[in-house]
Amino acid sequence: QVQLVESGGGLVQAGDTLTLSCAASGRGFANYFMAWFRQAPGKERESVATISRNPFSTDYGSSVKGRFIISRDNPKNTMYLQMNSLKPDDTATYYCAAGILRATPYASEYEYWGRGTQVTVSS
């Protein structure tokens, strides 16, 4: 029903800003609850940020609150994650996800996933 493709990852230095994009294809993007997750090797996938359907209510993981901004542009079928003041601990593969029930920090609640984009932050 929806396909997701992340882009914008790369290698940056601590303190840099990087913006990730999640492009959705298929129908009904505006109807989905969206989220960004990240996963480092050997670690569990963790919630970074979520954004609801209208109204675009947002929530953030404690480790990124105040630094990251999640947004979506429904006419463009795109979700974004602006990452400011990046830290080495932010290094991970970042995934976008779409769900039909609610915006939650639990990966199991989302039905659709992109394949991820790598973010590496050097010190």
C-alpha positions as a printed NumPy array, in Angstrom:
array([[ 0.   ,  0.   ,  0.   ],
       [ 2.946,  2.311,  0.646],
       [ 6.641,  1.995, -0.129],
       [ 9.252,  3.977,  1.759],
       [12.754,  5.011,  0.71 ],
       [15.122,  6.882,  2.992],
       [17.871,  9.176,  1.792],
       [20.234, 11.812,  3.099],
       [22.529,  9.793,  5.316],
       [26.267, 10.205,  5.306],
       [29.413, 10.8  ,  7.286],
       [29.487, 13.976,  9.343],
       [31.379, 15.432, 12.259],
       [30.047, 15.928, 15.748],
       [28.037, 19.118, 15.94 ],
       [26.977, 19.003, 12.301],
       [23.444, 19.109, 10.967],
       [22.005, 16.507,  8.622],
       [18.512, 16.141,  7.208],
       [17.063, 12.784,  6.257],
       [14.178, 12.301,  3.871],
       [11.679,  9.492,  3.552],
       [ 9.921,  9.4  ,  0.203],
       [ 6.691,  7.446,  0.037],
       [ 5.085,  5.954, -3.018],
       [ 1.699,  4.386, -3.324],
       [-1.563,  5.782, -2.132],
       [-2.7  ,  7.114,  1.181],
       [ 0.453,  8.664,  2.651],
       [-1.562, 11.283,  4.504],
       [-3.463,  8.545,  6.318],
       [-0.409,  6.986,  7.94 ],
       [ 1.212,  7.624, 11.242],
       [ 4.921,  8.   , 10.577],
       [ 8.071,  7.486, 12.566],
       [11.834,  7.454, 12.424],
       [13.713,  4.637, 14.096],
       [17.395,  3.889, 14.296],
       [19.476,  0.817, 14.933],
       [23.155,  0.361, 15.587],
       [24.875, -3.007, 15.134],
       [24.163, -5.315, 18.037],
       [21.514, -3.022, 19.488],
       [17.742, -3.008, 19.399],
       [15.862, -0.734, 17.1  ],
       [14.835,  2.375, 18.981],
       [12.338,  5.117, 18.341],
       [13.757,  8.484, 17.338],
       [10.643, 10.494, 16.579],
       [ 7.021, 10.055, 15.594],
       [ 4.528, 12.241, 13.798],
       [ 0.798, 11.682, 13.667],
       [-1.815, 12.199, 11.045],
       [-3.635, 15.495, 11.204],
       [-2.941, 17.222, 13.462],
       [ 0.768, 16.592, 13.099],
       [ 1.491, 15.82 , 16.7  ],
       [ 5.121, 14.904, 17.326],
       [ 7.056, 13.006, 19.938],
       [10.767, 12.404, 20.416],
       [13.035,  9.99 , 22.12 ],
       [14.718, 11.451, 25.161],
       [18.183, 11.238, 23.625],
       [17.252, 13.448, 20.664],
       [14.681, 15.799, 22.143],
       [15.7  , 19.377, 21.558],
       [18.1  , 18.416, 18.767],
       [16.004, 16.634, 16.13 ],
       [12.893, 17.829, 14.321],
       [10.474, 15.518, 12.542],
       [ 8.145, 16.892,  9.892],
       [ 6.067, 15.744,  6.966],
       [ 4.847, 17.263,  3.728],
       [ 1.82 , 15.278,  2.687],
       [ 1.412, 16.823, -0.793],
       [ 5.007, 15.742, -1.491],
       [ 4.547, 12.341,  0.147],
       [ 7.69 , 12.96 ,  2.143],
       [ 8.747, 12.869,  5.764],
       [11.883, 14.532,  7.1  ],
       [14.174, 14.326, 10.063],
       [16.364, 17.337, 10.699],
       [19.184, 16.301, 12.979],
       [21.056, 19.097, 14.704],
       [24.069, 18.985, 16.999],
       [24.854, 15.44 , 15.998],
       [26.793, 13.265, 18.395],
       [28.797, 10.084, 17.851],
       [26.067,  8.209, 19.743],
       [23.676,  9.133, 16.936],
       [25.571,  6.811, 14.61 ],
       [23.126,  4.211, 13.331],
       [21.051,  3.109, 10.409],
       [17.953,  5.276, 10.302],
       [14.645,  3.854,  9.127],
       [11.336,  5.436,  8.332],
       [ 8.169,  3.571,  9.164],
       [ 4.455,  3.889,  8.53 ],
       [ 1.603,  2.605, 10.629],
       [-2.15 ,  2.603, 10.434],
       [-3.252,  2.57 , 14.059],
       [-1.306,  5.134, 16.041],
       [ 2.   ,  6.877, 16.496],
       [ 3.973,  4.853, 19.005],
       [ 7.615,  4.328, 19.957],
       [ 7.318,  0.582, 19.362],
       [ 8.687, -0.783, 16.118],
       [ 6.292, -3.726, 16.131],
       [ 3.355, -1.365, 15.728],
       [ 4.418, -0.228, 12.259],
       [ 3.479, -2.098,  9.124],
       [ 5.77 , -0.58 ,  6.508],
       [ 9.476,  0.113,  6.557],
       [12.155,  1.565,  4.392],
       [15.505, -0.14 ,  3.996],
       [17.406,  2.475,  5.937],
       [20.069,  5.101,  5.441],
       [23.35 ,  5.132,  7.314],
       [24.352,  8.057,  9.494],
       [27.868,  8.093, 10.884],
       [29.027, 10.843, 13.225],
       [32.715, 11.153, 13.925],
       [34.184, 12.882, 16.945]])
